mmCIF file of C-alpha atoms and ligand atoms in Angstrom:
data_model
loop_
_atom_site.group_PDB
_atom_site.id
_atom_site.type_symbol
_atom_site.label_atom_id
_atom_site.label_comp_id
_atom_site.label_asym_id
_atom_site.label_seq_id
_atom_site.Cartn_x
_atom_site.Cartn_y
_atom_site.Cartn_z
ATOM 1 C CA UNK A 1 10.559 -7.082 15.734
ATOM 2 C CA UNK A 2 8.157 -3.604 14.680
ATOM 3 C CA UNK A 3 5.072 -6.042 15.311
ATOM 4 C CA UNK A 4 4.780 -8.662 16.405
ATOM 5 C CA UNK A 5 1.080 -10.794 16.772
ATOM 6 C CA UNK A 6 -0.189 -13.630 18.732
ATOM 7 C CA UNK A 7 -3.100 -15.909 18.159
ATOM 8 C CA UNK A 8 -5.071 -12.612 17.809
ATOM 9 C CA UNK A 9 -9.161 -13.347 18.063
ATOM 10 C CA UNK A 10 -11.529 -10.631 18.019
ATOM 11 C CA UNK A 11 -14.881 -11.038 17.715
ATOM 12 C CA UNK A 12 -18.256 -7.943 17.773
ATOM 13 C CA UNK A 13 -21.060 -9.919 19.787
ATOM 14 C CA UNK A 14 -21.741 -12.664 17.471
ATOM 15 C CA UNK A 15 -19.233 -11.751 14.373
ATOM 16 C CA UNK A 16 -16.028 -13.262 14.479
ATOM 17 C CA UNK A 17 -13.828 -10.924 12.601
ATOM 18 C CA UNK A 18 -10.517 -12.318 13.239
ATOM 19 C CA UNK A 19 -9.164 -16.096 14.270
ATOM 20 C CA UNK A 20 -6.427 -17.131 15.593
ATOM 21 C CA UNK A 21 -4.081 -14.879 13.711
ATOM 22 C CA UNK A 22 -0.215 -14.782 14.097
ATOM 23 C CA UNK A 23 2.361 -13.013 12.279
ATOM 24 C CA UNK A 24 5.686 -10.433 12.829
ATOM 25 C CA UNK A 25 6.641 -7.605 11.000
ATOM 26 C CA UNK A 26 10.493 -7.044 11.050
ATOM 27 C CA UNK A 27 12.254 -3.393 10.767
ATOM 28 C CA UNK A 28 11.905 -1.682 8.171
ATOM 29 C CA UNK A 29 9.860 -3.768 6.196
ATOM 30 C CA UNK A 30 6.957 -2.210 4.459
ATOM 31 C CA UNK A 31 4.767 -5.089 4.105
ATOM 32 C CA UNK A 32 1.083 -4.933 2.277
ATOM 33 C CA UNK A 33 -2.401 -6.541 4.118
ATOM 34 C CA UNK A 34 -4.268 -7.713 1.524
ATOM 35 C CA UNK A 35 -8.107 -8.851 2.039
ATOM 36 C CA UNK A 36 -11.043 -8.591 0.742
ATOM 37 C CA UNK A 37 -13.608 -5.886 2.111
ATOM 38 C CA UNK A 38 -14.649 -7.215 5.470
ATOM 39 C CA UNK A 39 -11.614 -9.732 5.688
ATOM 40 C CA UNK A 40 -10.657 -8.480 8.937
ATOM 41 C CA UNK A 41 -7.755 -5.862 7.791
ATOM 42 C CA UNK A 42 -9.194 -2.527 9.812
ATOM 43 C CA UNK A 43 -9.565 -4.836 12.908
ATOM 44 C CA UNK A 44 -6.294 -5.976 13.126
ATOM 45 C CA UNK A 45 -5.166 -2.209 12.379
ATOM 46 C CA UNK A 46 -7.161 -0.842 15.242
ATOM 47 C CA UNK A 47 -6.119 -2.987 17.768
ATOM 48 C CA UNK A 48 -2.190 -2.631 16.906
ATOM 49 C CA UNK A 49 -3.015 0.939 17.577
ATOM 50 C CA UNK A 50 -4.729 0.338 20.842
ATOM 51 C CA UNK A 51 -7.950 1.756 19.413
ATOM 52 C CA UNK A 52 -9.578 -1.285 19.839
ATOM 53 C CA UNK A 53 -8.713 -4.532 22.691
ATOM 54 C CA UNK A 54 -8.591 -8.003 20.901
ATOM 55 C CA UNK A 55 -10.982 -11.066 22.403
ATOM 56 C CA UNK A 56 -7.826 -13.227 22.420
ATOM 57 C CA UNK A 57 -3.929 -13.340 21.951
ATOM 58 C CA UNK A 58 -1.361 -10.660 22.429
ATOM 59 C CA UNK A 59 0.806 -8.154 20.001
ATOM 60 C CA UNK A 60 3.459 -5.811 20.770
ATOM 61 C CA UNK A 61 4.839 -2.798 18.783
ATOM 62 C CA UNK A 62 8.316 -1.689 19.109
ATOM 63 C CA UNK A 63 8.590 -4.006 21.777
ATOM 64 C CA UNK A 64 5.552 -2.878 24.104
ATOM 65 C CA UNK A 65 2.472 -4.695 24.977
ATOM 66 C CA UNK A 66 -0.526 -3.459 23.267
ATOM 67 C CA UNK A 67 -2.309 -4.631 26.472
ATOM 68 C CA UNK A 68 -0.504 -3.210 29.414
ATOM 69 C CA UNK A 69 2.004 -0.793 27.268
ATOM 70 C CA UNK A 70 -0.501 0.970 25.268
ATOM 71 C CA UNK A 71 0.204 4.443 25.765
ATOM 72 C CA UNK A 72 4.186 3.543 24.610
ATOM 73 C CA UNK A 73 2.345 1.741 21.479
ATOM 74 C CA UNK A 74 0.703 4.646 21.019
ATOM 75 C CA UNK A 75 3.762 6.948 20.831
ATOM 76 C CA UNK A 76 5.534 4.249 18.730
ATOM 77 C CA UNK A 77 2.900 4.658 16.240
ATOM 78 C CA UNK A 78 1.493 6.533 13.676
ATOM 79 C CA UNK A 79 -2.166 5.664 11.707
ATOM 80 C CA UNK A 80 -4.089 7.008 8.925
ATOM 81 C CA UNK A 81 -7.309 5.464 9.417
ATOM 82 C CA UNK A 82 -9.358 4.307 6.598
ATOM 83 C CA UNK A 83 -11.479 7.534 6.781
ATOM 84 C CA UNK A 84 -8.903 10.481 6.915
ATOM 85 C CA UNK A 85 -10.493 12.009 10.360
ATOM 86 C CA UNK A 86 -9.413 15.893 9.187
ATOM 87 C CA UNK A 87 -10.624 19.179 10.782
ATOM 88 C CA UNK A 88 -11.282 20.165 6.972
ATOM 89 C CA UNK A 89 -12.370 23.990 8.215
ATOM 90 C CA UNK A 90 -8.559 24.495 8.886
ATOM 91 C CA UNK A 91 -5.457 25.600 7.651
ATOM 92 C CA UNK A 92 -3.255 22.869 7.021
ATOM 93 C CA UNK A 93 -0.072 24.332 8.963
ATOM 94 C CA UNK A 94 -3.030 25.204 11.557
ATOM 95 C CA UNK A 95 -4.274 21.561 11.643
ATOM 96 C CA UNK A 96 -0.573 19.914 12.069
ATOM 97 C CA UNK A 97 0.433 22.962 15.015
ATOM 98 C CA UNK A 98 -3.057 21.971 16.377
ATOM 99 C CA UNK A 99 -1.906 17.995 16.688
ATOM 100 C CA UNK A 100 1.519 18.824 17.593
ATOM 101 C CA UNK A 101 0.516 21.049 20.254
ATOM 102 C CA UNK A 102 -2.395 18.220 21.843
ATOM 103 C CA UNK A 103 0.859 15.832 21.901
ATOM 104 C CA UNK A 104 3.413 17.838 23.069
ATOM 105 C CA UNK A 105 5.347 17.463 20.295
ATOM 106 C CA UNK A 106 7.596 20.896 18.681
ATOM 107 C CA UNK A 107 7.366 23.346 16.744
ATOM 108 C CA UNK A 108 10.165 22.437 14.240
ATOM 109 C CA UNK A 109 9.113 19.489 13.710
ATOM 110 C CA UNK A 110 5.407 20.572 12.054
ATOM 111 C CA UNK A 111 7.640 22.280 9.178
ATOM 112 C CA UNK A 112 9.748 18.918 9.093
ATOM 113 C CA UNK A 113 6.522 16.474 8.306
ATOM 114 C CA UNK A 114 4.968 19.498 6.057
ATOM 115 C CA UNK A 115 8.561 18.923 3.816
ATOM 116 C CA UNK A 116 8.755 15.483 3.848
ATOM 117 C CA UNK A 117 5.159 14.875 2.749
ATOM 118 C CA UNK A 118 5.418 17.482 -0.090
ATOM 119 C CA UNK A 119 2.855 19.687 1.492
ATOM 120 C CA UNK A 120 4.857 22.836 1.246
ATOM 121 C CA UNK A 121 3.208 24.521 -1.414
ATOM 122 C CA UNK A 122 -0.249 23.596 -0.147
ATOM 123 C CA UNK A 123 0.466 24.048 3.448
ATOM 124 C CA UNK A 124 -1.397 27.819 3.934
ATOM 125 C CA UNK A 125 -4.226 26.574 2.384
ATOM 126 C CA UNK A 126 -7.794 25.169 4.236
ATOM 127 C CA UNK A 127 -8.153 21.661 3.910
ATOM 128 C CA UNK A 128 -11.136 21.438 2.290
ATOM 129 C CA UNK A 129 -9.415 23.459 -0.899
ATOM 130 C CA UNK A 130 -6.954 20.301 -1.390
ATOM 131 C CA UNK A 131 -7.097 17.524 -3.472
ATOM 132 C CA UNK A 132 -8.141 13.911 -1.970
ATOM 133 C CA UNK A 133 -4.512 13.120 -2.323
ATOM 134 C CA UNK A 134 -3.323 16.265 -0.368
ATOM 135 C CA UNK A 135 -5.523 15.657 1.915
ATOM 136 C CA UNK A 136 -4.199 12.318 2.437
ATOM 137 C CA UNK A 137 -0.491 13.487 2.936
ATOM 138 C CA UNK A 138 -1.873 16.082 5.369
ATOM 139 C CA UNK A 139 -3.068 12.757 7.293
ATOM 140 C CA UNK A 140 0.271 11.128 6.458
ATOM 141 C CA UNK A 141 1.785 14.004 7.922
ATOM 142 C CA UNK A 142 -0.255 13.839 10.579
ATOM 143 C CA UNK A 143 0.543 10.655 11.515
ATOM 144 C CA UNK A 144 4.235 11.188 11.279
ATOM 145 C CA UNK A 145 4.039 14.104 13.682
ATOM 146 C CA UNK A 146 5.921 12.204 16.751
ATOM 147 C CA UNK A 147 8.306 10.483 14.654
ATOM 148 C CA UNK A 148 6.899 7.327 14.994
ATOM 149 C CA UNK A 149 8.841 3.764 14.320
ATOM 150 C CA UNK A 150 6.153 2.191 12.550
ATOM 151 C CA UNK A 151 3.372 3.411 10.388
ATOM 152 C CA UNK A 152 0.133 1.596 10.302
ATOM 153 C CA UNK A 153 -2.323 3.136 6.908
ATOM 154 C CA UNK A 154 -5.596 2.048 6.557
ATOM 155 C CA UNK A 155 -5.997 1.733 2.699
ATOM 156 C CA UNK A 156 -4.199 4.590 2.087
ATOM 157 C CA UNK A 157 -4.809 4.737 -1.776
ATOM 158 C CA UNK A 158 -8.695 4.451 -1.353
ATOM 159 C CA UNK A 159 -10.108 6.897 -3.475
ATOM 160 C CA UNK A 160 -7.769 8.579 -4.704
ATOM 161 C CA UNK A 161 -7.174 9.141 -8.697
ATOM 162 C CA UNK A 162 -4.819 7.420 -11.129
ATOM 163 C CA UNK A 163 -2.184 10.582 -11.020
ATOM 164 C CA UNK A 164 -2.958 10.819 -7.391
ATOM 165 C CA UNK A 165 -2.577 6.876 -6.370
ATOM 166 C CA UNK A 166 0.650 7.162 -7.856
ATOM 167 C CA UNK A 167 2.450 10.207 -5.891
ATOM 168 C CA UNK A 168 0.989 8.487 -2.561
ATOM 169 C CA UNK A 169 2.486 5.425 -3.250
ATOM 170 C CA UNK A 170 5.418 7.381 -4.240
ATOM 171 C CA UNK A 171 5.661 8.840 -0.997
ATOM 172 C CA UNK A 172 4.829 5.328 1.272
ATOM 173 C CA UNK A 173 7.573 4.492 -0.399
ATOM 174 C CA UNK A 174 10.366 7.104 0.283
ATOM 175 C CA UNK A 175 8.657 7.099 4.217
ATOM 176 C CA UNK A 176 9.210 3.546 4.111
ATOM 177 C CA UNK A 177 12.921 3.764 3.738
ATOM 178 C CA UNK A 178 12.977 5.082 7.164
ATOM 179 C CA UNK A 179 10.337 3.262 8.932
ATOM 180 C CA UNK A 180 7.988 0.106 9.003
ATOM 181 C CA UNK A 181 5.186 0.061 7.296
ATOM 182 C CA UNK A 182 2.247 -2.057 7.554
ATOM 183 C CA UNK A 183 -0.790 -0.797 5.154
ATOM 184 C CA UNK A 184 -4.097 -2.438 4.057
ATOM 185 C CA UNK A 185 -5.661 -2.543 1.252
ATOM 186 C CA UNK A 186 -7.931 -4.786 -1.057
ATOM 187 C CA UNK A 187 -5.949 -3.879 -4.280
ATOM 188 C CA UNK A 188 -3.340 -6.470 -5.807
ATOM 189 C CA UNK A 189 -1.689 -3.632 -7.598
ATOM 190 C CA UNK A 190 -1.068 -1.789 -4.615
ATOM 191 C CA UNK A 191 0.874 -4.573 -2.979
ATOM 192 C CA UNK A 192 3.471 -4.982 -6.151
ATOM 193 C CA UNK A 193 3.596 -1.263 -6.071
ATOM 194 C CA UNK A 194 4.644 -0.458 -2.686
ATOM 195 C CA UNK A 195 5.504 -3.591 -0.262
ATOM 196 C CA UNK A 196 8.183 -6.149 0.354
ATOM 197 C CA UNK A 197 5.904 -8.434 1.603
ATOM 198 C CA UNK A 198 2.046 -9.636 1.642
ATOM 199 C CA UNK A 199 -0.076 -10.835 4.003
ATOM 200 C CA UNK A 200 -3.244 -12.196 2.367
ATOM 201 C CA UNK A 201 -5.907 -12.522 4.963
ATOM 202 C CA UNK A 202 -10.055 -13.802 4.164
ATOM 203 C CA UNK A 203 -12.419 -14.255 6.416
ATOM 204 C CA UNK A 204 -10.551 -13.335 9.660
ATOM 205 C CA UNK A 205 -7.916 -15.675 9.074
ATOM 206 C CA UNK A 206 -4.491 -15.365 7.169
ATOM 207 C CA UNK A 207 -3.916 -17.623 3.727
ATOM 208 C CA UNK A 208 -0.842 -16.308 2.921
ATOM 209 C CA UNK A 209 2.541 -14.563 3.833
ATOM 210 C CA UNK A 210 4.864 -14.154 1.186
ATOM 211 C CA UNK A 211 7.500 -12.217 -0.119
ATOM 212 C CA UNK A 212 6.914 -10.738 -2.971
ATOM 213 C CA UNK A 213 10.445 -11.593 -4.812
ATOM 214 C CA UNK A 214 9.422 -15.636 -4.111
ATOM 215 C CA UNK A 215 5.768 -15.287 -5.877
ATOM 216 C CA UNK A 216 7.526 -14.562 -9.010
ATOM 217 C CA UNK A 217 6.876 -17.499 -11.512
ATOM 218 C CA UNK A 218 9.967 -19.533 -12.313
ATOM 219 C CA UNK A 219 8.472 -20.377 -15.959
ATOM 220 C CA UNK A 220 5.729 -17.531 -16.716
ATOM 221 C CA UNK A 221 6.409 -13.759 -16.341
ATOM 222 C CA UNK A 222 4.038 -11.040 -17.215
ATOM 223 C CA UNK A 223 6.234 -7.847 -18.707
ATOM 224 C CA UNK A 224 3.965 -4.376 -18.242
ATOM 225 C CA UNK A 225 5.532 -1.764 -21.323
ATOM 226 C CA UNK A 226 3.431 1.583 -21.694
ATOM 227 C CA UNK A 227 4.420 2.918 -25.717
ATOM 228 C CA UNK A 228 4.131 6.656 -26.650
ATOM 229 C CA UNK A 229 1.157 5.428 -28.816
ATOM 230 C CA UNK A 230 -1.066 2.363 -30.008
ATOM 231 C CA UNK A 231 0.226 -0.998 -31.127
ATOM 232 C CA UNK A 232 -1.415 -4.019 -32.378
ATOM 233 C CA UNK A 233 -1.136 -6.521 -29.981
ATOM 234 C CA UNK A 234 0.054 -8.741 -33.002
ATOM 235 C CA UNK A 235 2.369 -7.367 -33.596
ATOM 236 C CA UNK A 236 3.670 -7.614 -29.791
ATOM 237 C CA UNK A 237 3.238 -11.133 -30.589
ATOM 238 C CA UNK A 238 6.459 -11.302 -32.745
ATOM 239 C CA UNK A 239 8.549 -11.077 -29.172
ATOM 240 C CA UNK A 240 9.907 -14.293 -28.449
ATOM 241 C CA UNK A 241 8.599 -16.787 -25.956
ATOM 242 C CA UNK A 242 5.135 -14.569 -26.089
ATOM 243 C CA UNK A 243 2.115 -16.215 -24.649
ATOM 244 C CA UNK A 244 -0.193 -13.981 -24.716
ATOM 245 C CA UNK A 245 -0.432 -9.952 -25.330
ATOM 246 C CA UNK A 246 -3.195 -7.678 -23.595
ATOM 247 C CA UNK A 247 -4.147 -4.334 -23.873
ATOM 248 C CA UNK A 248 -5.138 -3.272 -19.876
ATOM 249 C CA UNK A 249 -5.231 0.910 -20.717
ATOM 250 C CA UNK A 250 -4.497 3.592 -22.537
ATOM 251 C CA UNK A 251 -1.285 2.895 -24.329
ATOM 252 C CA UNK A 252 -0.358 0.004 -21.267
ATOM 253 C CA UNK A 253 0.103 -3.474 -22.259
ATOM 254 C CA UNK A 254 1.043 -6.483 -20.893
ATOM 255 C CA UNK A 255 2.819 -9.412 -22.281
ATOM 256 C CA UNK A 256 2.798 -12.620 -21.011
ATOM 257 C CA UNK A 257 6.070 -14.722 -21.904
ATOM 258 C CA UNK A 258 7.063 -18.507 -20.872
ATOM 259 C CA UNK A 259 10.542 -18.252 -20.127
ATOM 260 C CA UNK A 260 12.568 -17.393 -16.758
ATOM 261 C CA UNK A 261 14.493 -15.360 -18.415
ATOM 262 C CA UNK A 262 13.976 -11.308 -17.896
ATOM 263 C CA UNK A 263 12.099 -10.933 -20.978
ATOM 264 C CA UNK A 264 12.790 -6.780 -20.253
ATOM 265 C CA UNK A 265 15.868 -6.201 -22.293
ATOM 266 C CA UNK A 266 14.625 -8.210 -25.040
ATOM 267 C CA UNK A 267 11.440 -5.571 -24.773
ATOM 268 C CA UNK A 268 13.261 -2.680 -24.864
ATOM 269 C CA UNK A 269 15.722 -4.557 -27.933
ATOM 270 C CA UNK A 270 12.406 -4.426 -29.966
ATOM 271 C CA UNK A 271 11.255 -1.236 -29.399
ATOM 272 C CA UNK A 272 14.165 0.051 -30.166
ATOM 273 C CA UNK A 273 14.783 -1.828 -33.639
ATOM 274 C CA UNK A 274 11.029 -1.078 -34.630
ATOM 275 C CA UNK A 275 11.683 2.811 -33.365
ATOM 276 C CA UNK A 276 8.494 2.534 -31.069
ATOM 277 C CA UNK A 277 9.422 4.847 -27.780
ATOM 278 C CA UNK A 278 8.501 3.050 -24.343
ATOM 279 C CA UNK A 279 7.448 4.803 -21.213
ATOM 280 C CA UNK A 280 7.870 2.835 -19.100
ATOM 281 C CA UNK A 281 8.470 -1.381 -18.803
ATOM 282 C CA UNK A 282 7.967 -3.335 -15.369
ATOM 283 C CA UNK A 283 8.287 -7.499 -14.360
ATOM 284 C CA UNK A 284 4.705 -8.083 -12.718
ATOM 285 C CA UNK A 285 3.986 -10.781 -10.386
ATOM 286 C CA UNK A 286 1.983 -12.927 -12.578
ATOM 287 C CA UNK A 287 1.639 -15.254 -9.107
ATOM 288 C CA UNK A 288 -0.264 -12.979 -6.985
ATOM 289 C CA UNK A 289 -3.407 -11.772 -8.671
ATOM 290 C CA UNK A 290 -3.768 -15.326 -8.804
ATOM 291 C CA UNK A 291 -2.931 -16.369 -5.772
ATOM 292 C CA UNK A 292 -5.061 -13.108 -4.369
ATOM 293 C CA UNK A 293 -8.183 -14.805 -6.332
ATOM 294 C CA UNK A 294 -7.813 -18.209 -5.762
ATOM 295 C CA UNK A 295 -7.372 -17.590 -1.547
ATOM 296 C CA UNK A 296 -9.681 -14.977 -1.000
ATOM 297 C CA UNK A 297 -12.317 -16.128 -4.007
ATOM 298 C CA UNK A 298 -15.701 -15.503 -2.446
ATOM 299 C CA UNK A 299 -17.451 -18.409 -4.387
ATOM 300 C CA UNK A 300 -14.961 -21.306 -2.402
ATOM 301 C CA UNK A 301 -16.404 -22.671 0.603
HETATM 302 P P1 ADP B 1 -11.876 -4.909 6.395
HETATM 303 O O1 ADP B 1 -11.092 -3.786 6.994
HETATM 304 O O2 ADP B 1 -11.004 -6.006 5.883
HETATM 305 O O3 ADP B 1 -12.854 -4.451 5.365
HETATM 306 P P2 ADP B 1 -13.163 -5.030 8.999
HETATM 307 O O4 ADP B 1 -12.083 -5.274 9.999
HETATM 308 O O5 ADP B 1 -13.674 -3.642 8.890
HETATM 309 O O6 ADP B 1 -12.711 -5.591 7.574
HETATM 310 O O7 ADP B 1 -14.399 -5.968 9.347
HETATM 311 C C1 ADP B 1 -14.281 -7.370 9.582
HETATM 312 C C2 ADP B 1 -15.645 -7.935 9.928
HETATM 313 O O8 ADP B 1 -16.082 -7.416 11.185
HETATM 314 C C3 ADP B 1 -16.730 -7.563 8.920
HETATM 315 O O9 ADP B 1 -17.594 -8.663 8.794
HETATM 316 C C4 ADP B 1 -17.428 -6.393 9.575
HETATM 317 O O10 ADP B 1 -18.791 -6.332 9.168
HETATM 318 C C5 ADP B 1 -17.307 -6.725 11.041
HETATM 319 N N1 ADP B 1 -17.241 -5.511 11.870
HETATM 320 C C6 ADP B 1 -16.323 -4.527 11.794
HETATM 321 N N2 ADP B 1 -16.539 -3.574 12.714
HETATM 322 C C7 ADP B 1 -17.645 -3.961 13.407
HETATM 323 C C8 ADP B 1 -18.396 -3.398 14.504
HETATM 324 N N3 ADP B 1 -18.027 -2.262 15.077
HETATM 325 N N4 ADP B 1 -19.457 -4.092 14.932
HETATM 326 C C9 ADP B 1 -19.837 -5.265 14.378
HETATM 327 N N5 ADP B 1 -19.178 -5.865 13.350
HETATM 328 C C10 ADP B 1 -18.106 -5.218 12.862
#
């Protein structure tokens, strides 16, 4: 097991932030910790990365205690926190020889992480001249430094903009072939973006671990097409099995279709016979924006 977490309870003075919580991460998985804000998520993050000690329970990372191990965690880790800590006066090759140099780690590798984060153009500039999302792979980069097994990122998409969200999840994605990922975050859409796996968690306390492939409907399916240009959702309409058709942005619709069948070919069929030129056509998980609402929704006891 990557992680691996026992009856974890923490609690600030009076606050209980997390109860009783339990769960393993295997290799290689990249798995997504959904929550609400103030569900618990940076908590849990913080003390798999030894930052902070739990009230209760016991985890290990690779293997070592975050307890009496914590300086192997440590090494076995690497974290973007929530708020990207940079030294935004310097260079960005500066910055990463900086790190590398506090923790021993070589030269070679500095141009390694620069490459694999797509930095290399911006990597002789200041940090403060970058983009929100450059900034964030300079953290990403960062945090890949000593090679770590698993990656723990602290809603790593949080403010970032539609073009930019997209390229980060890009890249969580390619690092995640290599390593384990665990990231946070309190956006559905991030989840069916980027993980295997979701962890729901509310209130301190987990309401759901799932794989994402087993929260797909058997009956209902929700097919997301972006066109070239508008279309009437009416029209839409004349797909078969359609339930419903919504226009969610720009030229991005989803269609809703009651059949377990992949409605995608059928999609790209009519586009094709009525000459209308798709960008792009995914299967969302109609199942977990509402399983997302219904466990975390504030207005249940
Ligand atoms: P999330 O990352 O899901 O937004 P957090 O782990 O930051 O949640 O917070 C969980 C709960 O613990 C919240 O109610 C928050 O107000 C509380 N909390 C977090 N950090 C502290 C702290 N240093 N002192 C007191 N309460 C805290």
């Amino acid at each position: 097991m990557s992680i691996s977490v026992s009856n974890i309870s923490k609690s600030y003075k009076d606050q209980n932030a997390l109860l009783n919580i339990s769960f393993e991460i295997k290799q290689g998985e990249i798995v997504g910790f959904l929550g609400p804000n103030g569900a618990g998520k940076s908590t849990m993050m913080k003390i798999l990365t030894t930052y902070l000690k739990p009230s209760e329970g016991s985890a290990s990372v690779s293997g070592f205690d975050i307890d009496t191990q914590a300086t192997a965690v440590q090494k076995s880790v690497g974290y973007l926190p929530e708020h990207n800590p940079l030294y935004v006066e310097m260079y960005v090759r500066e910055y990463l020889t900086f790190n590398a140099q506090v923790y021993k780690i070589p030269k070679t590798r500095i141009e390694d992480v620069i490459k694999l984060t797509g930095l290399s153009s911006e990597a002789h500039k200041k940090i403060n001249q970058l983009s929100k999302g450059y900034q964030q792979r300079v953290g990403l980069a960062c945090a890949l430094l000593h090679d770590p097994e698993v990656l723990i990122l602290d809603e790593p998409t949080t403010g970032l903009d539609p073009n930019q969200l997209v390229e980060i999840r890009e890249l969580i994605k390619t690092i995640g072939k290599q390593k384990t990922v665990f990231l946070s975050t309190h956006i559905m859409q991030e989840v069916e973006a980027m993980c295997d796996r979701v962890i729901i968690i509310n209130k301190g306390t987990i309401v759901a671990d799932k794989n994402l492939n087993s929260l797909i409907e058997e009956n209902d399916q929700i097919v997301e097409v972006e066109f070239d240009y508008r279309i009437e959702e009416a029209f839409l309409l004349k797909l078969p099995n359609t339930v419903n058709v919504k226009n969610i942005h720009g030229f991005v619709y989803q269609i809703t279709f009651n059949t377990a069948t992949d409605m995608r070919p059928k999609v790209f069929d009519f586009a094709h016979d009525h000459e209308l030129k798709i960008l792009q056509l995914s299967r969302k998980n109609k199942d977990l924006e509402s399983l997302f609402r219904e466990l975390t929704n504030p207005s249940k006891p």
